[in-house]
PDB file of C-alpha atoms and ligand atoms in Angstrom:
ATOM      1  CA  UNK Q   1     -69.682  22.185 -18.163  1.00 94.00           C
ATOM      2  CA  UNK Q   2     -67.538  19.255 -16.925  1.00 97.00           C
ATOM      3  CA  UNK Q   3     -65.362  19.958 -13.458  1.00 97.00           C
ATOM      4  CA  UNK Q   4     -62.991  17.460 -12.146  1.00 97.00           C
ATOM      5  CA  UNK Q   5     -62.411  17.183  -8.677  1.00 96.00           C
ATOM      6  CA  UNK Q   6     -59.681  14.958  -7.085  1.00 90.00           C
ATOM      7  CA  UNK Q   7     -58.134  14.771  -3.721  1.00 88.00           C
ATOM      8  CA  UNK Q   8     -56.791  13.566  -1.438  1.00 84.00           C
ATOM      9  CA  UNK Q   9     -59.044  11.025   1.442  1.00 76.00           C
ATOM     10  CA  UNK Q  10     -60.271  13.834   4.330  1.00 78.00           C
ATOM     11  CA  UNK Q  11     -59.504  16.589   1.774  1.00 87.00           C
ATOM     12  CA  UNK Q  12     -63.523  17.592   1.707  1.00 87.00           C
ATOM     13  CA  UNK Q  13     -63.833  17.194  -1.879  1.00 91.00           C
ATOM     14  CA  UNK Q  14     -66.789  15.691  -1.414  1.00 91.00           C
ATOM     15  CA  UNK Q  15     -68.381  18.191   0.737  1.00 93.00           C
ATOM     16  CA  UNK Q  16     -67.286  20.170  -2.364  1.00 96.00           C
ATOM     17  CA  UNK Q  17     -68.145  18.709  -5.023  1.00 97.00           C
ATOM     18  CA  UNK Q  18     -71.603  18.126  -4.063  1.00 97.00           C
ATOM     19  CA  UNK Q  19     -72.108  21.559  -3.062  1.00 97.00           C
ATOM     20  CA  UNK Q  20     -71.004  22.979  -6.152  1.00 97.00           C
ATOM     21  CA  UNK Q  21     -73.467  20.480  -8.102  1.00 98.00           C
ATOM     22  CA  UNK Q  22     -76.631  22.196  -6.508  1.00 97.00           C
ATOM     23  CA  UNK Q  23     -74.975  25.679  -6.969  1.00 96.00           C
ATOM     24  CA  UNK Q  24     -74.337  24.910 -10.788  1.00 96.00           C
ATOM     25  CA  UNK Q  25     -77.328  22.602 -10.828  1.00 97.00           C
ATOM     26  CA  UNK Q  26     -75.559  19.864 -12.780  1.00 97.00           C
ATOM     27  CA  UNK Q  27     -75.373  16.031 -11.378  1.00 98.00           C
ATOM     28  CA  UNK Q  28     -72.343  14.674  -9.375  1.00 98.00           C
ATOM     29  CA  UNK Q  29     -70.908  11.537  -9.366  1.00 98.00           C
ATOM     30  CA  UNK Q  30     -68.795  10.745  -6.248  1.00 96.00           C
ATOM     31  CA  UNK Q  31     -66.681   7.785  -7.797  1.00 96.00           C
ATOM     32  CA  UNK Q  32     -65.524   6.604  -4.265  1.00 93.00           C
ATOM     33  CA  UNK Q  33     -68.962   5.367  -3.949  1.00 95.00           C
ATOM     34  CA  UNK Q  34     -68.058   2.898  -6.294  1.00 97.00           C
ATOM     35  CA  UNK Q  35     -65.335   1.910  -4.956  1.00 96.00           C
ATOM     36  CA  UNK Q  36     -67.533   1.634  -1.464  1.00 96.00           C
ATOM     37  CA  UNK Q  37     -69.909  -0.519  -2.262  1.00 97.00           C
ATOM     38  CA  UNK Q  38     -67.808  -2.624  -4.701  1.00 97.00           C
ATOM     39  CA  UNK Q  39     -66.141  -3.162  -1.397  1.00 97.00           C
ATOM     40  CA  UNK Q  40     -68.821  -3.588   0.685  1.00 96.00           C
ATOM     41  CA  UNK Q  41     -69.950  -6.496  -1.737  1.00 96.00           C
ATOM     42  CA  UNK Q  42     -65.849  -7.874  -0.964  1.00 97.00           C
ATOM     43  CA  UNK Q  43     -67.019  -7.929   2.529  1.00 96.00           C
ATOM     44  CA  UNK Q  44     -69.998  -9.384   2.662  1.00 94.00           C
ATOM     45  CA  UNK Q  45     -69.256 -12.136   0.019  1.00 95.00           C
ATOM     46  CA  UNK Q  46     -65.420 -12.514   0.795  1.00 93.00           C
ATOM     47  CA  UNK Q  47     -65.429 -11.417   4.538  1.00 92.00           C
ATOM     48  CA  UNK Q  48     -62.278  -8.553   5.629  1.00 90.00           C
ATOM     49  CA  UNK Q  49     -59.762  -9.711   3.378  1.00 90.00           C
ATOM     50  CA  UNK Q  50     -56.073  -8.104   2.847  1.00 90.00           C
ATOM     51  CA  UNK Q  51     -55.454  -9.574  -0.980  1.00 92.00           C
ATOM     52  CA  UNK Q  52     -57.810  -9.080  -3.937  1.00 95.00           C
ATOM     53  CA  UNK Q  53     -58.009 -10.232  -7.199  1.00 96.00           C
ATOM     54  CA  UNK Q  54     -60.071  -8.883 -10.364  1.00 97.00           C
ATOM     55  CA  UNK Q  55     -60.833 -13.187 -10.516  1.00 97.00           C
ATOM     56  CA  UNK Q  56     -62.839 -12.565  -6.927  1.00 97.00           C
ATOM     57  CA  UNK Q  57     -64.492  -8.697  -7.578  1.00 97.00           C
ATOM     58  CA  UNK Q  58     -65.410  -9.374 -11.419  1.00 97.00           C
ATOM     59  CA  UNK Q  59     -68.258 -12.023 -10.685  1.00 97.00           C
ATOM     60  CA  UNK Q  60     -69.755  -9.402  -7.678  1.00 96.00           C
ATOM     61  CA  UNK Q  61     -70.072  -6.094 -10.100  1.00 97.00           C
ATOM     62  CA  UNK Q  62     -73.193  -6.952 -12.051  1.00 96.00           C
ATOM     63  CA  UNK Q  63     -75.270  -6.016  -8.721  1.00 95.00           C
ATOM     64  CA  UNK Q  64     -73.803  -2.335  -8.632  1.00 97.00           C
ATOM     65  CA  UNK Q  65     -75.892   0.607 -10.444  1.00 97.00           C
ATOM     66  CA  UNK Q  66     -74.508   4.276 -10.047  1.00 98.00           C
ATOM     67  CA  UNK Q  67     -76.839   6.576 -11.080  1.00 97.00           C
ATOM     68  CA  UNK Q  68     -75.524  10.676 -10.473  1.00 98.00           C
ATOM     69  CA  UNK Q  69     -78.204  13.101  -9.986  1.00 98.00           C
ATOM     70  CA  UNK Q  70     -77.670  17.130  -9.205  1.00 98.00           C
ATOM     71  CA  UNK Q  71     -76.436  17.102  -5.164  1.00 97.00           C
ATOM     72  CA  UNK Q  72     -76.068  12.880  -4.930  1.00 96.00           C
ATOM     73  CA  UNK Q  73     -74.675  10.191  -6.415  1.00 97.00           C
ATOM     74  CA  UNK Q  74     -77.215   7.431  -5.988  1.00 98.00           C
ATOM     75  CA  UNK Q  75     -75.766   3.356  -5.084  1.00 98.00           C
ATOM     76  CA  UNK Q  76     -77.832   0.646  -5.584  1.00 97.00           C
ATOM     77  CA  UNK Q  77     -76.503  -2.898  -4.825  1.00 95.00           C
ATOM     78  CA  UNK Q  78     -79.216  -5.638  -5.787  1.00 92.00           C
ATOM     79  CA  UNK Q  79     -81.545  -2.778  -6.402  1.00 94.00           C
ATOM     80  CA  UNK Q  80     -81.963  -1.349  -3.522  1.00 96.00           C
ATOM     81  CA  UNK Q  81     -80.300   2.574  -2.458  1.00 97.00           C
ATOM     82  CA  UNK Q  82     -77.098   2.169  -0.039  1.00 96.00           C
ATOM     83  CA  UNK Q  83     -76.352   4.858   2.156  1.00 92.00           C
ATOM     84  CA  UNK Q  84     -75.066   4.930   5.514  1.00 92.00           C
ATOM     85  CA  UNK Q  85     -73.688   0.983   5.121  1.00 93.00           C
ATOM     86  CA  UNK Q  86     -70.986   2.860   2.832  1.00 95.00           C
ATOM     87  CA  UNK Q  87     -69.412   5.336   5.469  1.00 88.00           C
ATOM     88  CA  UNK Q  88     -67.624   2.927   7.537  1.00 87.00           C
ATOM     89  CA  UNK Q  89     -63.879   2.946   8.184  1.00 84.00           C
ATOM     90  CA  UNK Q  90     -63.894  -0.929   7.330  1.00 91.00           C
ATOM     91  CA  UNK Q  91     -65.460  -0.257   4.258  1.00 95.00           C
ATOM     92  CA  UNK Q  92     -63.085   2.374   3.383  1.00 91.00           C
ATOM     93  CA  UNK Q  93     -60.189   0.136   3.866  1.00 91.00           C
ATOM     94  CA  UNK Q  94     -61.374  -2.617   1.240  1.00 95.00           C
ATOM     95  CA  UNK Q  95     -62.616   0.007  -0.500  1.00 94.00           C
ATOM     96  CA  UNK Q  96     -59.145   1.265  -0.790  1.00 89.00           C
ATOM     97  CA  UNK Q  97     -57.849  -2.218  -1.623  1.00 94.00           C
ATOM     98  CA  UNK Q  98     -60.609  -2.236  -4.479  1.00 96.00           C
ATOM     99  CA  UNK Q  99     -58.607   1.030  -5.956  1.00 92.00           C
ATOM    100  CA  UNK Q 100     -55.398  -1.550  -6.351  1.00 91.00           C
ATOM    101  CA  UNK Q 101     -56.886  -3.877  -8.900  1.00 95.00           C
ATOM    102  CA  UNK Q 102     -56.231  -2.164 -12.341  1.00 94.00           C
ATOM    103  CA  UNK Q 103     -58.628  -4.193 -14.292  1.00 97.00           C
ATOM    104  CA  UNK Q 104     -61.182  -2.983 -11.807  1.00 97.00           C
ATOM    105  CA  UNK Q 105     -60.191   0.555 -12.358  1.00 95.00           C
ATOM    106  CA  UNK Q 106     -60.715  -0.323 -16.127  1.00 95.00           C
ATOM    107  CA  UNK Q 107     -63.923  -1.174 -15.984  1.00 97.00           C
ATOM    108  CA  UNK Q 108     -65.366   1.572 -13.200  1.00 97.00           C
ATOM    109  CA  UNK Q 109     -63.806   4.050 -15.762  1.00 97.00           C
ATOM    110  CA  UNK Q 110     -65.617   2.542 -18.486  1.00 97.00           C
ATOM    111  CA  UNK Q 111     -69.016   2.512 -16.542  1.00 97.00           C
ATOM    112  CA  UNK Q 112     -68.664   5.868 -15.562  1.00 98.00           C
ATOM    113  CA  UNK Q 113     -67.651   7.632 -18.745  1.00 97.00           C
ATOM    114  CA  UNK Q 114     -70.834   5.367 -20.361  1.00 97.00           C
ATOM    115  CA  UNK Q 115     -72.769   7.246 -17.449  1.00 96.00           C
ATOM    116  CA  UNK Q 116     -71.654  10.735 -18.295  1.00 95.00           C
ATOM    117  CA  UNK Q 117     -71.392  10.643 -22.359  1.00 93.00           C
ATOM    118  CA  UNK Q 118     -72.890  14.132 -23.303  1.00 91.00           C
ATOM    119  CA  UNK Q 119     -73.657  15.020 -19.915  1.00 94.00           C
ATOM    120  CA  UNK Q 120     -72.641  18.205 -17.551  1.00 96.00           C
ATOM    121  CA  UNK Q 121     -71.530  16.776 -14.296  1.00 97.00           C
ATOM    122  CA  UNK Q 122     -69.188  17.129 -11.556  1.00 98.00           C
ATOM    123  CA  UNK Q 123     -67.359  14.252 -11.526  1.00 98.00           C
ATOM    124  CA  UNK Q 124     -65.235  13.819  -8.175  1.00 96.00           C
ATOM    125  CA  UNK Q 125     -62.596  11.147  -7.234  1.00 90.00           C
ATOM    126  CA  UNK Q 126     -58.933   9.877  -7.252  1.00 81.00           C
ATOM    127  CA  UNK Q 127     -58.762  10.078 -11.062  1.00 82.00           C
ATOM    128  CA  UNK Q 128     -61.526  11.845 -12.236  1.00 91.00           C
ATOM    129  CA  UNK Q 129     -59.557  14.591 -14.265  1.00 89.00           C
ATOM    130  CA  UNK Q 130     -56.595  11.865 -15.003  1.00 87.00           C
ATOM    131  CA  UNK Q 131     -58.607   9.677 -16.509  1.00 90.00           C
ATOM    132  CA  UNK Q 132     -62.440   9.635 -16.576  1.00 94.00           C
ATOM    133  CA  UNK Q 133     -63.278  13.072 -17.930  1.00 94.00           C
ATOM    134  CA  UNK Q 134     -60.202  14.506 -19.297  1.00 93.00           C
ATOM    135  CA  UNK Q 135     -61.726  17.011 -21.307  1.00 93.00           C
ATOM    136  CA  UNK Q 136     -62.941  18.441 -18.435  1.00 96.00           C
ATOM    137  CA  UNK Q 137     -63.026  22.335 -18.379  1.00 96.00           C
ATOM    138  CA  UNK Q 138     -62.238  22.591 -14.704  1.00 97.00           C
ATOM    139  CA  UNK Q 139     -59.974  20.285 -13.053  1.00 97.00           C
ATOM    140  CA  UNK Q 140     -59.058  20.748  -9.394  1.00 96.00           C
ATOM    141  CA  UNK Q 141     -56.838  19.116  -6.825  1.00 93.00           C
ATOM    142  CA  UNK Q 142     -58.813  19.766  -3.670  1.00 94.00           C
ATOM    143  CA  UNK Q 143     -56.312  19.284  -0.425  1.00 91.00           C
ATOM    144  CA  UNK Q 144     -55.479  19.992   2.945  1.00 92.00           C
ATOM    145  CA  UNK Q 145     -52.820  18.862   5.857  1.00 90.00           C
ATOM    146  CA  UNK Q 146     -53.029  15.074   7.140  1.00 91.00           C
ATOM    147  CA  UNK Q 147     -53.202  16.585  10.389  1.00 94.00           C
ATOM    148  CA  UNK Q 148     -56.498  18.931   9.492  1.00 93.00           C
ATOM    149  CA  UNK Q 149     -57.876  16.314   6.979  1.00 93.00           C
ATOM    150  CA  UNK Q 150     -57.478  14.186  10.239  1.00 94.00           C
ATOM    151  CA  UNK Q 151     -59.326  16.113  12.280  1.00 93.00           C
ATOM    152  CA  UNK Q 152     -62.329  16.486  10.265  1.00 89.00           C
ATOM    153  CA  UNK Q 153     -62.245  12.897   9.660  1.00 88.00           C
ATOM    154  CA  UNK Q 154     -62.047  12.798  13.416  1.00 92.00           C
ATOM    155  CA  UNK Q 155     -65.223  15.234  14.336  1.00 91.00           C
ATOM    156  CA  UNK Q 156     -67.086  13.457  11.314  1.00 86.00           C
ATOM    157  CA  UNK Q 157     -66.796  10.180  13.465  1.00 87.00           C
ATOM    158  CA  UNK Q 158     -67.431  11.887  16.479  1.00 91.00           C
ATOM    159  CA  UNK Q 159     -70.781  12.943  15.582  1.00 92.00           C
ATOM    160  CA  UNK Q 160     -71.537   9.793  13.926  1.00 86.00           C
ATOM    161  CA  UNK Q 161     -70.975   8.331  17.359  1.00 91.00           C
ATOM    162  CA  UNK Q 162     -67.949   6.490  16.074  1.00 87.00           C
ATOM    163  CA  UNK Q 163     -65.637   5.811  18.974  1.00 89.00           C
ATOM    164  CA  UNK Q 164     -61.912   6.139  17.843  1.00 89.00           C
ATOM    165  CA  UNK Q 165     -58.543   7.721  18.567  1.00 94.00           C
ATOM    166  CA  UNK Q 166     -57.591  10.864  16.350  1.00 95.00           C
ATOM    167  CA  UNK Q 167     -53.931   8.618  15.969  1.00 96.00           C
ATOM    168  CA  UNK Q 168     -55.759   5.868  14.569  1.00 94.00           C
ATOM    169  CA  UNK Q 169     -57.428   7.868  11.840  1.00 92.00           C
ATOM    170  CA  UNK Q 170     -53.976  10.205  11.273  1.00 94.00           C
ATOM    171  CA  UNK Q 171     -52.287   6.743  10.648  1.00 94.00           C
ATOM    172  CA  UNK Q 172     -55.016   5.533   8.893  1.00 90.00           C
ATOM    173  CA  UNK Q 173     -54.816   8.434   6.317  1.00 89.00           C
ATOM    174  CA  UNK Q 174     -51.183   8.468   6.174  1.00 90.00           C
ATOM    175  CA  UNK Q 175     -51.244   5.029   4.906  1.00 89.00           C
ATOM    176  CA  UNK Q 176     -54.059   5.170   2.962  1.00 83.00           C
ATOM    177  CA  UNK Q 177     -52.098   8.082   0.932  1.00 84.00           C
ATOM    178  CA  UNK Q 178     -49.198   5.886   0.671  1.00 85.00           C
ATOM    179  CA  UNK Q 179     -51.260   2.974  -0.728  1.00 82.00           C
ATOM    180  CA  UNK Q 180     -53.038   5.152  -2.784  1.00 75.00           C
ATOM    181  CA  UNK Q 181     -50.100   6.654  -4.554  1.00 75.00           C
ATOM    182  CA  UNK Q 182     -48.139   4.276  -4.820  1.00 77.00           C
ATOM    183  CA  UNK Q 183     -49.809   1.162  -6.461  1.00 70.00           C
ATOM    184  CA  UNK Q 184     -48.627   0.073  -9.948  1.00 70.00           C
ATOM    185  CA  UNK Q 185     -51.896   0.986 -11.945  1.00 65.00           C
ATOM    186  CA  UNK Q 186     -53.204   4.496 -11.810  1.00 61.00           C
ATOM    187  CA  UNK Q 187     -51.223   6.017  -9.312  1.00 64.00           C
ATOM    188  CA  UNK Q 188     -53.072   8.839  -7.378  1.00 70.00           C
ATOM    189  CA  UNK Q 189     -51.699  12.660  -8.511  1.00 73.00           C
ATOM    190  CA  UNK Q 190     -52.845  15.695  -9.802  1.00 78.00           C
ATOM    191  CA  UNK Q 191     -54.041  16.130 -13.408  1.00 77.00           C
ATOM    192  CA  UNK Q 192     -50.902  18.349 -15.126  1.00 84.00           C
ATOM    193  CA  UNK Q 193     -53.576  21.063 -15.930  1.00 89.00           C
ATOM    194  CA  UNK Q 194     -55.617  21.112 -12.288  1.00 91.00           C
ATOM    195  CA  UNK Q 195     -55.638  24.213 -10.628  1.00 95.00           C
ATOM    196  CA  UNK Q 196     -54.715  23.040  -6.583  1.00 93.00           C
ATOM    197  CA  UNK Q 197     -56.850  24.424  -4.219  1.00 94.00           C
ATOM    198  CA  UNK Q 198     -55.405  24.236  -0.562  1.00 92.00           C
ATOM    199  CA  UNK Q 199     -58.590  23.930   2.206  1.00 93.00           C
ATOM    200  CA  UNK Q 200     -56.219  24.503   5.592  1.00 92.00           C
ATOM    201  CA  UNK Q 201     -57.367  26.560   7.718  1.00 92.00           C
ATOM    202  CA  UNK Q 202     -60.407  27.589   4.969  1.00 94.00           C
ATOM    203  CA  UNK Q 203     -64.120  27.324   5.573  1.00 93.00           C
ATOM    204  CA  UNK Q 204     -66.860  25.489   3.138  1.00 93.00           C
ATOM    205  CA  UNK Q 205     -68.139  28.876   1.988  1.00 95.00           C
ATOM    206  CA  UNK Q 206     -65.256  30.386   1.723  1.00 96.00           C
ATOM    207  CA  UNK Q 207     -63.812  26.987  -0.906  1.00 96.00           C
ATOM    208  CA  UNK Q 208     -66.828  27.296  -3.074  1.00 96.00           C
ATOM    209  CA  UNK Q 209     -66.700  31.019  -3.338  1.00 96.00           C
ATOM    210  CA  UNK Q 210     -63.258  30.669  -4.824  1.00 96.00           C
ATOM    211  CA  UNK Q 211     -64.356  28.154  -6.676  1.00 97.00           C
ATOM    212  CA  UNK Q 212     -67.344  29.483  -8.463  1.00 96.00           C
ATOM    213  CA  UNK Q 213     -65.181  32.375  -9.449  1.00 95.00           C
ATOM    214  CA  UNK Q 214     -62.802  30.372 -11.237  1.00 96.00           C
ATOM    215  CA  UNK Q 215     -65.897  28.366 -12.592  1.00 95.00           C
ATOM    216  CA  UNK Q 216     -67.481  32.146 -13.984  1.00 95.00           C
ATOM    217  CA  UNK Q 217     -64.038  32.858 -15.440  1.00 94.00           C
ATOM    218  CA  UNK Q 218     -64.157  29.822 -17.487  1.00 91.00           C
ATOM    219  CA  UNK Q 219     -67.292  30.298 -18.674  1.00 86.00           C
ATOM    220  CA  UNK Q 220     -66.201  33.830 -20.051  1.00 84.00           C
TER     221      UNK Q 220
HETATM  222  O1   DC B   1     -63.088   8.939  -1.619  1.00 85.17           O
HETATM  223  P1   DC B   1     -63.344   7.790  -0.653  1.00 85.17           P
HETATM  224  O2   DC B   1     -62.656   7.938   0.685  1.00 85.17           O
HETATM  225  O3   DC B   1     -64.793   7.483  -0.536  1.00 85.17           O
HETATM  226  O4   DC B   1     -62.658   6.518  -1.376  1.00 85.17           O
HETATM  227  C1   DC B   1     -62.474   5.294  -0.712  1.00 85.17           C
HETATM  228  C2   DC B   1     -61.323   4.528  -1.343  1.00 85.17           C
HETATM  229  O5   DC B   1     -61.656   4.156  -2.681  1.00 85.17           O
HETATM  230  C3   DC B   1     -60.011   5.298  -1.442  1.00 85.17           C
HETATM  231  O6   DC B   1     -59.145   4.987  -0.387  1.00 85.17           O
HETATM  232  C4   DC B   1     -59.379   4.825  -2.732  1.00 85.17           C
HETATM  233  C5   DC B   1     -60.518   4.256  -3.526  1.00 85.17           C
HETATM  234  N1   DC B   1     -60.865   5.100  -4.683  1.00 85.17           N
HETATM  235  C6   DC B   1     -60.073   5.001  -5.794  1.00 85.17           C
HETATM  236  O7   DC B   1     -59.099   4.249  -5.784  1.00 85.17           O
HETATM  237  N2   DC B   1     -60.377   5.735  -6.899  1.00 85.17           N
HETATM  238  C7   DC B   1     -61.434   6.568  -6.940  1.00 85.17           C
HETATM  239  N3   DC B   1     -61.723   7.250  -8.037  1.00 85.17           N
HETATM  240  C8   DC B   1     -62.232   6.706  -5.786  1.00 85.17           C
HETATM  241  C9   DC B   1     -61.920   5.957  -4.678  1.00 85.17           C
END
């Protein structure tokens, strides 16, 4: 079984996605981990910068392993596991500037669908039903308001001991929404054939419960 999961930032696809790996007991690969510590590597080699080039990234990537096991997708930059270093809202933001460089795209996608030939896996991120498994049997288009997505975002930070305004992340995922759908390679929007599942207002439990029914019905 192959499920795609996409959504928007804040949506909680990933809270989803890796749920549903350990309920179906097949491995997950969180693509925006990718995109994290690719830049994570932009900031600690090219400091916070607001332009990037496939030139500046391409030289950077050979230090990146993704390796998706059932409830993680494991990072390992030089070898060694990242974890929290990956969460921040800088990284995010070059992370995000990563996602505009095509020929980076091109080769994540590549990496990834080298990672999953043969495989089961939930494979979550901006284009996972679009373009990395898109044979998938499942695709969904996990989202929610800006203004809820916000607030989780918000109470995520919170108890991270992150100190910032509920504004500054609203604004932050307005823009990041903009950015994200409306750069010239791989524009960020639903699959045609994924099945939208709205989280407003919804609990965790109550998500995958939905979810796992539509997964049974496939399976039929
Ligand atoms: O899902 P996330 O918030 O961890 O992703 C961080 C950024 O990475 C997001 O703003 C856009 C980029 N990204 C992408 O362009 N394509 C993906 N498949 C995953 C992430």
């Amino acid at each position: 079984m192959k499920i795609a999961i996409d959504g928007p930032a804040g949506s909680g696809k990933s809270t989803i996605a890796r749920k549903l790996s350990v309920r179906l007991g097949i491995p997950y690969l969180e693509t925006g981990l990718a995109y994290r510590a690719a830049g994570f590597l932009v900031l600690k080699h090219l400091g916070a910068v607001s332009e990037l080039s496939w030139k500046e990234i391409e030289p950077l990537l050979h230090r990146l392993e993704i390796e998706p096991r059932v409830g993680k997708t494991v990072v390992r930059v030089d070898g060694e596991e990242l974890g929290e270093e990956l969460k921040g809202e800088d990284v995010g933001r070059v992370a995000s500037l990563v996602g505009t460089v095509g020929r980076f795209r091109e080769f994540i996608n590549e990496y990834f669908r080298s990672l999953l030939k043969g495989r089961q896996a939930v494979v979550e991120g901006r284009d996972a039903g679009t373009n990395i498994i898109p044979d998938a049997e499942l695709k969904l288009f996990i989202t929610a308001s800006p203004e809820e997505r916000a607030e989780r975002r918000f109470r995520q930070l919170k108890r991270a001991g992150v100190e910032v305004s509920y504004e500054e992340i609203l604004r932050g995922i307005v823009e990041r929404d903009e950015r994200d759908s409306q750069r010239k390679d791989y524009p960020f929007k639903p699959a045609p054939d994924a099945v939208i599942v709205d989280t407003t207002g919804k609990s965790v439990d109550e998500v995958i419960r939905e979810i796992i029914s539509m997964v049974e019905r496939v399976r039929e």
